[in-house]
XYZ file of C-alpha atoms in Angstrom:
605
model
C 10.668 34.591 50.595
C 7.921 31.979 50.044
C 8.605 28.271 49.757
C 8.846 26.585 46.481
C 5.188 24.639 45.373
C 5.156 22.062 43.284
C 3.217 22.240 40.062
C -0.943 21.264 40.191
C -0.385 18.959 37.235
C -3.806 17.873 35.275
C -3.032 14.226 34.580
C -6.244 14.038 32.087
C -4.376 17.085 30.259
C -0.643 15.203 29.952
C -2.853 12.228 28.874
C -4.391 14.270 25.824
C -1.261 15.855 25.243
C 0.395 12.496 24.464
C -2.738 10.825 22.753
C -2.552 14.170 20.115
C 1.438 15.096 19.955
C 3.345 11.741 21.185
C 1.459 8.554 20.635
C -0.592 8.060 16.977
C -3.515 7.236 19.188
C -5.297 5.175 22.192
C -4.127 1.698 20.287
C -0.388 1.951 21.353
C -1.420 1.732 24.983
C -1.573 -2.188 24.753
C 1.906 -2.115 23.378
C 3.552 -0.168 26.255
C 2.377 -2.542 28.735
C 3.446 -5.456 26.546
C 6.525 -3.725 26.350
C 6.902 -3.306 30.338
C 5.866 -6.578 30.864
C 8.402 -7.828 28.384
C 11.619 -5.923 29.900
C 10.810 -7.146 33.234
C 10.513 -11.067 31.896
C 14.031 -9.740 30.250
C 15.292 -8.474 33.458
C 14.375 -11.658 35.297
C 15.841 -14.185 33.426
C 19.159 -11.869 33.989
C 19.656 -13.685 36.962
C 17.011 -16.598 36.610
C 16.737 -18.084 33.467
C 14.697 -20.682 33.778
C 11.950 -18.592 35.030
C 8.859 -18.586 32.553
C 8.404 -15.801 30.335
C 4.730 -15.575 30.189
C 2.072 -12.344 30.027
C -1.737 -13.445 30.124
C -4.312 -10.691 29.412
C -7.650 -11.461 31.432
C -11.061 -9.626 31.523
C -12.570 -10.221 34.960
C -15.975 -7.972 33.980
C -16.842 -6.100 31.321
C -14.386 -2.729 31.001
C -11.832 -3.903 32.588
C -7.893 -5.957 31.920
C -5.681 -7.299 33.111
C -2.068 -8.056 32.528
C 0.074 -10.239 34.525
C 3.440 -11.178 33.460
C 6.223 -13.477 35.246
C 8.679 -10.697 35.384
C 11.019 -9.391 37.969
C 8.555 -7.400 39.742
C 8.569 -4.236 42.185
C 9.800 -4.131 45.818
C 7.978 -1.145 47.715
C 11.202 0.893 47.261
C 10.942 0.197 43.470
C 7.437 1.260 43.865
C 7.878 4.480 45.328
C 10.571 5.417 42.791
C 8.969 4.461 39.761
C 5.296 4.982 40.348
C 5.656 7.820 42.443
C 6.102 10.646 39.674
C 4.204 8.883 36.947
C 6.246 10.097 33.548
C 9.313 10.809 35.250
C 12.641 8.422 34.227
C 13.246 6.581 37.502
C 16.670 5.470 38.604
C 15.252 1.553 37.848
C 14.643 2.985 33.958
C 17.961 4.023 34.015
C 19.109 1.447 35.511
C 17.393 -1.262 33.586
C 16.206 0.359 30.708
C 17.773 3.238 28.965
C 21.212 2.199 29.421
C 20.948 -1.694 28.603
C 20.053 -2.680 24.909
C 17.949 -5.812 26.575
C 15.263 -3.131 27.394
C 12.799 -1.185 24.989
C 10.431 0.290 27.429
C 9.998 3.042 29.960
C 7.840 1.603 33.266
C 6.865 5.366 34.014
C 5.374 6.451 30.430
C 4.289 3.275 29.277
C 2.372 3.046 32.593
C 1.033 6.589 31.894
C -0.260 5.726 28.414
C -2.712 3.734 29.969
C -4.440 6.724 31.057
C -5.488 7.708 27.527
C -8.163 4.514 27.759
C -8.633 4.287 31.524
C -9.950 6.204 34.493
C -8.299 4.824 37.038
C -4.649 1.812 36.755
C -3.598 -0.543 39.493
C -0.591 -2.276 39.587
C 0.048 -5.300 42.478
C 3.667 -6.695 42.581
C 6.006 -8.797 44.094
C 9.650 -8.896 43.505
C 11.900 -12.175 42.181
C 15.390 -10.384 43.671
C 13.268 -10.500 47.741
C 11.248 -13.037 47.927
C 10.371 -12.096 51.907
C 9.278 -8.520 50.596
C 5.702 -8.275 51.158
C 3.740 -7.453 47.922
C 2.511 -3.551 47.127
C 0.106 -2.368 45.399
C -0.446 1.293 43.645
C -3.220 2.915 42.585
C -3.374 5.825 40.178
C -6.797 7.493 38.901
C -7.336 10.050 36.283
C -7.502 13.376 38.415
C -3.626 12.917 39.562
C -4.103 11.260 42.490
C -2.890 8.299 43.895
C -2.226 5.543 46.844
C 0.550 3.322 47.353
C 0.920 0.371 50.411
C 2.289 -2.705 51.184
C 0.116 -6.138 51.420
C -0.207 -8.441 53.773
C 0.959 -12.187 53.042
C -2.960 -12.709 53.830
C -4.287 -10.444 51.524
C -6.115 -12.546 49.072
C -4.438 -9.632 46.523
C -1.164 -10.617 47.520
C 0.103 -12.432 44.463
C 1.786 -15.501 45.464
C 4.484 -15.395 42.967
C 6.896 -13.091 41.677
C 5.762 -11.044 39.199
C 3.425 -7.793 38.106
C -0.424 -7.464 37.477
C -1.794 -4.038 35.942
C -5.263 -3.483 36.438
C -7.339 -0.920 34.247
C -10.693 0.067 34.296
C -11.736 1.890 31.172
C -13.109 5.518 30.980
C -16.315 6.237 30.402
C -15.640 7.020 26.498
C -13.153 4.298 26.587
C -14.600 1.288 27.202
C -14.648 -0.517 23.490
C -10.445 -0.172 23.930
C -10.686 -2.721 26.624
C -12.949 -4.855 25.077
C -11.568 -8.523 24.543
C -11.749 -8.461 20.735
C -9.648 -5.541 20.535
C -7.024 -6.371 23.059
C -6.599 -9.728 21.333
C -5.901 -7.825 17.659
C -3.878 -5.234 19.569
C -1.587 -7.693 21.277
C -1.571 -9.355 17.920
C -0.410 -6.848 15.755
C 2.343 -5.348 18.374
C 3.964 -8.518 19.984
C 2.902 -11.295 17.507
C 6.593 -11.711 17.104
C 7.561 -11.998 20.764
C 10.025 -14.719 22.353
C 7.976 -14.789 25.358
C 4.511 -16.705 25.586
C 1.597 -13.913 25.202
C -2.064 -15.176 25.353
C -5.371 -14.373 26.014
C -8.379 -15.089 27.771
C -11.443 -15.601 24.917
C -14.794 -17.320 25.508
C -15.677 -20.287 23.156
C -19.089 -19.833 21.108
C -19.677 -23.278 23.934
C -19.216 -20.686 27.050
C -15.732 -22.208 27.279
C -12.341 -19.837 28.252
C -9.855 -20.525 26.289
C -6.088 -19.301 25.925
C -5.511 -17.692 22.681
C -1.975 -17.242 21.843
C -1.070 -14.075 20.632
C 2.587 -14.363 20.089
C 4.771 -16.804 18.220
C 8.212 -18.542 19.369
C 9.839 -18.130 15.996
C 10.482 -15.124 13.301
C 8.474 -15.625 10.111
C 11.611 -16.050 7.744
C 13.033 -18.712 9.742
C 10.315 -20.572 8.027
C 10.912 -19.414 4.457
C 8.434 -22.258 2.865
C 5.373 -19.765 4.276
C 6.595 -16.736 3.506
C 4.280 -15.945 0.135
C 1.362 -16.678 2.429
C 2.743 -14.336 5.595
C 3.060 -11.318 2.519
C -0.085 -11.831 1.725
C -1.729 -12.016 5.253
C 0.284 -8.975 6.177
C 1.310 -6.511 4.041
C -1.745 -7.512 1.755
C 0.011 -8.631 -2.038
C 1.542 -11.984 -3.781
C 5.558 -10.937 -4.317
C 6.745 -11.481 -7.391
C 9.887 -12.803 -5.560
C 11.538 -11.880 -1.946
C 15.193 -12.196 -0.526
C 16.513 -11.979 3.223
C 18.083 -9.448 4.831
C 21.221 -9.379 7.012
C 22.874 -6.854 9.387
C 24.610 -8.580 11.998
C 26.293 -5.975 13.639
C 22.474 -3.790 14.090
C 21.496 -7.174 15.035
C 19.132 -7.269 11.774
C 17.509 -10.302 9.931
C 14.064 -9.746 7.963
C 12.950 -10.107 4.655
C 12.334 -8.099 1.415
C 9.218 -8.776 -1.331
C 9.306 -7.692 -4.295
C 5.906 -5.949 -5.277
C 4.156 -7.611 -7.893
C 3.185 -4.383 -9.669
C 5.318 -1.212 -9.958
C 4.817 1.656 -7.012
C 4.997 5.672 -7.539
C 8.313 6.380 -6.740
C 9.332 7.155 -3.442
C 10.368 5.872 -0.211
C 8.471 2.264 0.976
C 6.764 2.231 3.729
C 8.001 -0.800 5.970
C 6.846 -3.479 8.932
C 9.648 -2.665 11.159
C 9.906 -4.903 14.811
C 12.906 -3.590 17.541
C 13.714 -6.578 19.922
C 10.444 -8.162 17.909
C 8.147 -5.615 19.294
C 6.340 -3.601 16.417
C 7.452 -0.797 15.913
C 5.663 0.437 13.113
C 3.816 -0.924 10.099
C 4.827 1.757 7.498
C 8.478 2.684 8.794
C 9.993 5.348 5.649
C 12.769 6.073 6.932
C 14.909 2.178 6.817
C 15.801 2.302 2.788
C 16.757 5.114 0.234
C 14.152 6.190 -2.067
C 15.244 4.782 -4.986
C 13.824 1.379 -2.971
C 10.401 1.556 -3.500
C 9.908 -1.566 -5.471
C 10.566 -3.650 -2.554
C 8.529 -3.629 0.980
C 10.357 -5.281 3.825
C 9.631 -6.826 7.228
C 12.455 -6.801 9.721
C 13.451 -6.821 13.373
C 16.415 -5.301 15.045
C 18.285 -5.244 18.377
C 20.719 -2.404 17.882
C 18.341 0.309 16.356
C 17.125 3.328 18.387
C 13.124 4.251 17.988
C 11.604 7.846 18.747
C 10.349 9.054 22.129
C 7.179 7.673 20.902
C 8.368 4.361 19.755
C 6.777 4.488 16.522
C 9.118 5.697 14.191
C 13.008 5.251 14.066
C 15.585 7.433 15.439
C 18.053 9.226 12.568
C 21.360 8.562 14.081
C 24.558 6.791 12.873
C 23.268 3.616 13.174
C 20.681 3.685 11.445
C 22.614 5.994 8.398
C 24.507 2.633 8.667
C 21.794 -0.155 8.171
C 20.177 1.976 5.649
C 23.484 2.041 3.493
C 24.418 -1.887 4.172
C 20.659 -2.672 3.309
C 20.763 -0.138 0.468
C 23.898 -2.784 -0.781
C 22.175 -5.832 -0.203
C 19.284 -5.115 -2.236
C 21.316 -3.494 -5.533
C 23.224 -6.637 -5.070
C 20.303 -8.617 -5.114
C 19.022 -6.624 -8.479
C 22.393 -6.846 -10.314
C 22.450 -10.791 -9.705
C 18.981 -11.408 -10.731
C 18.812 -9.542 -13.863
C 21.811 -9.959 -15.129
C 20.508 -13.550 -14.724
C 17.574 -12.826 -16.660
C 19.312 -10.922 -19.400
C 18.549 -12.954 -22.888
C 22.048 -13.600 -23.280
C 21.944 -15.721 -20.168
C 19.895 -19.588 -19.956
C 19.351 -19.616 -16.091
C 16.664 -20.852 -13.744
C 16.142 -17.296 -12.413
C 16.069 -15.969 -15.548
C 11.942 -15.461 -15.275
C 11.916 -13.875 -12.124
C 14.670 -11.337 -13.427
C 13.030 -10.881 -17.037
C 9.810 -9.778 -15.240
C 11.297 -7.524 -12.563
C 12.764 -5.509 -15.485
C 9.177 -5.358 -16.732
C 7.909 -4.474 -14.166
C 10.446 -1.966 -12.107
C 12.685 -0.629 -15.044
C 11.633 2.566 -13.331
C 13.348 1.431 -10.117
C 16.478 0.267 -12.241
C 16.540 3.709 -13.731
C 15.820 5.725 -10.519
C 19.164 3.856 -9.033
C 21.051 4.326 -12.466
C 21.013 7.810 -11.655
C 23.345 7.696 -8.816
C 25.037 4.239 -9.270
C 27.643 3.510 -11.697
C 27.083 -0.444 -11.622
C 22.964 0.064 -12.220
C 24.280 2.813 -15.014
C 25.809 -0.268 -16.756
C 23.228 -2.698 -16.337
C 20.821 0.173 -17.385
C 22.480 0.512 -20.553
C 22.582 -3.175 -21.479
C 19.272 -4.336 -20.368
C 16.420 -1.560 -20.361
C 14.779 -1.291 -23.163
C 14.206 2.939 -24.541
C 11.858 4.130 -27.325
C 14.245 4.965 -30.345
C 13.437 5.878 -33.618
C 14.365 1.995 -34.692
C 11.928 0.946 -32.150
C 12.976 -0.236 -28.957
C 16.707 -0.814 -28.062
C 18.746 -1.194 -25.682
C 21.323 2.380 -25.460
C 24.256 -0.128 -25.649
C 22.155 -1.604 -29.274
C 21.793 2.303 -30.406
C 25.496 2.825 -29.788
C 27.274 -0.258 -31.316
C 24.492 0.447 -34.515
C 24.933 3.858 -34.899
C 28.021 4.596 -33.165
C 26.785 7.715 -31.289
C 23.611 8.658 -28.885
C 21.424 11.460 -29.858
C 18.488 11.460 -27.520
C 15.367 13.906 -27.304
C 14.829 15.641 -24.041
C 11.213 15.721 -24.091
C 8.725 13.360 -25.756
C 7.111 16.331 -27.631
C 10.588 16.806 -29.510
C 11.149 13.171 -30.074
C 7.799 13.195 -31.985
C 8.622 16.192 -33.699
C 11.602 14.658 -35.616
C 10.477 11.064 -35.251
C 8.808 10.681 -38.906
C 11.938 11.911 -40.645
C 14.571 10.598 -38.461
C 12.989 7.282 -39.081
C 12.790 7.715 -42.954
C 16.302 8.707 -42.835
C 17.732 6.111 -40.927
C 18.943 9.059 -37.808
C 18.438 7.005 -34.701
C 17.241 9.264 -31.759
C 16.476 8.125 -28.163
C 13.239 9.479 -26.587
C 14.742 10.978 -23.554
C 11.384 12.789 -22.328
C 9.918 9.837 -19.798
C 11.118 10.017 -16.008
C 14.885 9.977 -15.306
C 15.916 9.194 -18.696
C 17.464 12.336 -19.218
C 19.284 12.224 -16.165
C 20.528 8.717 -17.185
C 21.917 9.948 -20.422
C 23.803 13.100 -19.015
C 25.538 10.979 -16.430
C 26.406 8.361 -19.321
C 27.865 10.816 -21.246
C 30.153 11.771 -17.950
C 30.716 8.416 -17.153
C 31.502 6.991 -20.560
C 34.528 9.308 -22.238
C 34.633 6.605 -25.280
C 30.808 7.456 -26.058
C 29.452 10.123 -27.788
C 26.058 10.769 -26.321
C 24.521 14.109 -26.897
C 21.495 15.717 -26.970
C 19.564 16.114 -30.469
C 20.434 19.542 -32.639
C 18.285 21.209 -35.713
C 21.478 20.843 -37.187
C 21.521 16.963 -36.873
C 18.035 16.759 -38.214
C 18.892 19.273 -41.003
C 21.738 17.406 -41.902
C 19.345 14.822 -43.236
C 16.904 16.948 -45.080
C 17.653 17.323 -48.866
C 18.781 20.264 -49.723
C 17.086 21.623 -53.388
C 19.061 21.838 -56.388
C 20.424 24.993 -57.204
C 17.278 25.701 -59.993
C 14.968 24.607 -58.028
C 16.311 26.509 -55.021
C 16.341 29.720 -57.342
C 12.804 29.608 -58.477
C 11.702 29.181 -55.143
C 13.764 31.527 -53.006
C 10.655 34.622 -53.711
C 8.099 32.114 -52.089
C 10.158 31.341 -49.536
C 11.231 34.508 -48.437
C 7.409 35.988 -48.822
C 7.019 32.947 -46.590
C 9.588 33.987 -44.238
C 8.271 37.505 -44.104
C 4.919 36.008 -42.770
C 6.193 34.036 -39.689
C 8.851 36.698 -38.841
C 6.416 37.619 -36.003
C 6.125 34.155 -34.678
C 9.899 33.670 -34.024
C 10.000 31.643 -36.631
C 12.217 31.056 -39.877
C 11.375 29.219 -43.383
C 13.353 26.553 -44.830
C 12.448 24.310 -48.080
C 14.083 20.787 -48.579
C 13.444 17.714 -49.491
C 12.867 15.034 -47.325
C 10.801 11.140 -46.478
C 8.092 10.399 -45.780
C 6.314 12.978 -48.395
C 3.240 12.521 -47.217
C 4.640 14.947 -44.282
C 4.073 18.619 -45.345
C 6.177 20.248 -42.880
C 7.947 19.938 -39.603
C 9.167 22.419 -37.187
C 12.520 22.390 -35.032
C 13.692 24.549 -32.750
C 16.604 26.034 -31.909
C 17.965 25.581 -28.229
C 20.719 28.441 -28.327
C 18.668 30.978 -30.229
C 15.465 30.137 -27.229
C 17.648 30.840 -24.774
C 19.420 34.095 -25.937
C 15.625 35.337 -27.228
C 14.293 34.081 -22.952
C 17.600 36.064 -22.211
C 16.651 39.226 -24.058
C 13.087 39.520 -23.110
C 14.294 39.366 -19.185
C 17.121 42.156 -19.936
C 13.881 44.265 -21.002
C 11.912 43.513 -17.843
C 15.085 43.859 -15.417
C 16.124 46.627 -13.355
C 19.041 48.849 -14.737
C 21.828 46.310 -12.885
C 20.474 42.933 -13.992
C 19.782 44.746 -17.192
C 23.038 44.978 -17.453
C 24.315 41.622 -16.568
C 22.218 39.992 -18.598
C 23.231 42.098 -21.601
C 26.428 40.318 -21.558
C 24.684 37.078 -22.181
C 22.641 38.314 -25.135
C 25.716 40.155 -26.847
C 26.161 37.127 -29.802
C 23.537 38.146 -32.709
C 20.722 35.535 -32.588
C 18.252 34.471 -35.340
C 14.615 32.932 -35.124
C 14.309 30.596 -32.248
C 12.186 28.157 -34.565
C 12.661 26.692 -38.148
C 9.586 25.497 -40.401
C 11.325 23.385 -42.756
C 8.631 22.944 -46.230
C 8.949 19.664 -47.607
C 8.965 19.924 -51.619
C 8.746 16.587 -51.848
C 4.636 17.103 -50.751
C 1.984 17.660 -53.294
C 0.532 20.093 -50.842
C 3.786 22.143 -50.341
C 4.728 22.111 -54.238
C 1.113 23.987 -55.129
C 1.434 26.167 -52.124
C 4.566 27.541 -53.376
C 3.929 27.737 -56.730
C 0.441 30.130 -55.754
C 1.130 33.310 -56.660
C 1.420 35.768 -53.537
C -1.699 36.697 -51.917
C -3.981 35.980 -49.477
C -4.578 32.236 -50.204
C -0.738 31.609 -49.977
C -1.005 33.087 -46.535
C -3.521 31.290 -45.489
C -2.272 27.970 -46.786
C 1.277 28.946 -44.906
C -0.229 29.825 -41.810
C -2.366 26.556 -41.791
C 0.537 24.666 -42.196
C 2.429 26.264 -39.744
C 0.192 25.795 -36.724
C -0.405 21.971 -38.092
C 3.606 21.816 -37.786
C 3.260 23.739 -34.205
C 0.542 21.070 -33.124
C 2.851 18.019 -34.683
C 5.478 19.362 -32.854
C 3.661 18.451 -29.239
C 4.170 22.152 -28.369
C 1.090 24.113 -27.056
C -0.765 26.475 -29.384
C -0.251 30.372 -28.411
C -3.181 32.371 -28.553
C -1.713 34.472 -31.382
C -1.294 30.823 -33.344
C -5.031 29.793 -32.803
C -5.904 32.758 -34.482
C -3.735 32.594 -37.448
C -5.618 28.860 -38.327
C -8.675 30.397 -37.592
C -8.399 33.510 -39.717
C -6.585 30.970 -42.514
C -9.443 28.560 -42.328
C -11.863 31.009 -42.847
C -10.157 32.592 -46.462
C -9.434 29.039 -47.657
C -12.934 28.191 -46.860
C -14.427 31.486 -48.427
C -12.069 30.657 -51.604
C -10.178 34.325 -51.222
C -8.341 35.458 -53.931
């Protein structure tokens, strides 16, 4: 039987394989040692707390960094353990890391990540827990290999206080990731929010080095008078307003702004910090969707991030802070613009007038799943009616019921005589308002809101007098005859304004039981079956052209005698109601007002 081997491992491979499928790129690599060098400072002050926390990044020639930090450092047992198997969780990760929420970081893959911008890593320590331990250093290069020993007290390596300095040198298509301008806006952008004191060594345009803090001692909303000016410098807009955010028991603070113009729906993307180390800068997954009018910056202690540290972790937790967040901001909504309602005289009542301008698509997005925002939907959002815009709670108390239009093409289909006859209709046909309405008619048993019928818009047509009905019941059913094979039946009444010739409606029950019939003909012999139970009930013309007498146009139409010229005037008017209507023109349509335009124009008959 032959001995086990151990597996050739190609370090440059792992390294790609994390650059492609772990990490979003080469940039994160200055976070993970930030991140080491941060949860050793952390581990230090465990049993030292007056020890410094400080990290200085230094550029001793040109490809190279370093980063030193005043953290607990490595004893060579440490060493061997953690930088032995590069990748591998040591006992000190579990021990320090993992299992305590102090620590973000992983010493063994964050070390590793440096290998996606260097060729070869050295790390020189000295432990704060044995301060007679002699220093050791490791050295790691691309190929796999690697040396580890212990230094001499005379070593001019030999660090002569506690702490860790990593060493990189950069590859040979690497080296712009190491330069000092990039480190600096790396080490920026990850721990700008950091406790501990982060700088930099730059050069002054005098020859000068200087230390250029990267890091500040305080949270930006501690400071809310700067706030406007940190939106813009970040997340790159003027709010129209902002709030704070609290979850105490995730360890949460941040802040939300309010965008100044209204988003596409869907999730926000967010600046999200975990023990005020960036996590991410457009985080989806920290509010519900219906949140998109807000962007927010926050840091947390007690939320878990991915194995790549750039995204956030779905687990209870965070199902939690999305849902007490998810509260805090409808709260926040309900307050404000219920403050800037016109019944109210407030000081806020600006800031909540103008958030309804601007995100009454937000209010109705959450109006669809929230009772509360269904309410303040219904008193404050404004909806296209046939008496102009109102309020659904204005339509009701007026009219005493809700009719609304599903679709805009059938709200301007029946607008003109609606209006002239004093039948208010809601436009229904823009995004979510038909959701809105269905769940207000569930949620509201004293209401009556329903959508539109032909027979509510027929009930306000005039019908004709019983002579005039009689004289014209040949032209109409000639006229009838005509559109039979467009699905469509004729009706003549009476009705304002006059200048409108026709209109046509169309009936929901007979659509469905003629879609119903045409896919019993198509189906198989066992759907064809199913489905004829459904189409059973007789059914008449799916669509009604209703002839108004009242028009000049109409009147000498139906007083032509038959022929081709009354054909041609009915099928013009037809396709003039179909294009009114807002419903698309069938081929077999375009041809009827092409063939009737060319007799009327030709002056047959």
């Amino acid at each position: 039987m032959n001995d086990p081997q151990a597996f050739q491992v190609d370090l440059r491979g792992v390294v790609d394989l994390f650059a492609r499928h772990l990490y979003s790129g080469p940039r994160v690599y200055v976070r993970e040692l930030l991140q080491n060098a941060v949860d050793a400072i952390t581990a230090r002050r465990a049993f030292d707390p007056g020890t410094a926390a400080r990290v200085r990044f230094t550029f001793p020639a040109e490809g190279t960094l370093e980063i030193t930090d005043s953290g607990i450092g490595l004893t060579a047992a440490e060493a061997a353990d953690v930088l032995a198997t590069i990748g591998r969780s040591s006992k000190r990760d579990v021990e320090l890391g993992l299992g305590r929420t102090e620590f973000l970081g992983q010493f063994g893959i964050g070390l590793l990540s440096a290998f996606m911008v260097a060729e070869s890593v050295e790390v020189v320590s000295r432990s704060a827990q044995d301060l007679t331990a002699p220093a050791v250093r490791w050295r790691g290069f691309d190929d796999g290999r690697y040396t580890l020993d212990q230094l001499d007290a005379a070593d001019d390596a030999s660090p002569a206080e506690p702490g860790t300095t990593v060493r990189l040198v950069a590859r040979q298509d690497a080296e712009h990731w190491l330069a000092p301008e990039t480190v600096v806006s790396l080490a920026e952008e990850f721990g700008g929010l950091l406790p501990v004191d982060v700088a930099a060594a730059v050069i002054s345009p005098a020859g000068e080095r200087l230390w250029r803090r990267t890091s500040r001692p305080d949270l930006p909303w501690e400071r809310p008078e700067g706030l406007d000016d940190y939106c813009r410098d970040v997340l790159g807009f003027a709010p129209l307003t902002r709030f704070e955010l609290s979850v105490p028991l995730a360890g949460l603070t941040g802040v939300a702004f309010v965008l100044p113009a209204a988003p596409p729906p869907g999730s926000g993307a967010h600046r999200v910090y975990l023990k005020r180390m960036l996590l991410g800068t457009r985080v989806e997954s920290l509010l519900p969707e219906w949140a998109f009018f807000v962007r927010c910056v926050i840091d947390a202690d007690g939320l878990r991030p991915t194995a790549s540290r750039e995204a956030l972790y779905e687990d209870e937790v965070l199902l939690a802070v999305r849902d007490a967040l998810a509260a805090q901001i409808k709260a926040w909504v309900l307050a404000t613009v219920q403050a800037g309602s016109p019944a109210r005289s407030t000081v806020g009542s600006t800031v909540g007038q103008r958030f309804v301008e601007v995100h009454h698509l937000a209010l109705r997005a959450m109006a669809r799943s929230d009772d509360e925002m269904l309410g303040l939907v219904t008193q404050v959002l404004p909806f296209e009616t046939t008496d102009g815009l109102r309020t659904l709670v204005e339509v009701h108390d007026e009219h005493g019921q809700v009719l609304h239009a599903d679709t805009v093409e059938e709200f301007r289909r029946v607008a003109p005589v609606a209006r002239a006859q004093g039948l208010a209709v809601v436009n229904a046909g823009y995004v979510y308002d038909a959701e809105i309405l269905a769940r207000l008619a569930a949620r509201r048993p004293g209401w009556t809101v329903r959508p539109l019928l032909t027979s509510d818009v027929s009930a306000v047509l005039t019908e004709l007098d019983l002579d005039d009905a009689l004289r014209l019941e040949d032209a109409r059913r000639d006229a009838a005859r005509l559109l039979a094979e467009q699905d469509c039946d004729v009706v003549l009444r009476t009705f304002d304004p006059d200048v409108l010739p026709a209109i046509l409606l169309t009936d929901r029950e007979a659509t469905h039981q003629r879609e119903a019939r045409q896919a019993q003909a198509e189906a198989d012999d066992v759907w064809s079956q199913a489905l004829g139970d459904l189409t059973a009930a007789p059914v008449g013309p799916s669509r009604r052209l209703v002839l108004n007498c009242a028009n000049d146009a109409v009147a000498s139409l139906l007083a032509a005698p038959p022929g081709p010229r009354r054909e041609a005037g009915l099928h013009a008017l037809y396709v003039s109601a179909v294009l009114l209507s807002g419903e698309p023109v069938r081929a077999a349509e375009s041809t009827l007002l092409s063939t009737a335009l060319a007799r009327l124009l030709d002056g047959v008959g």
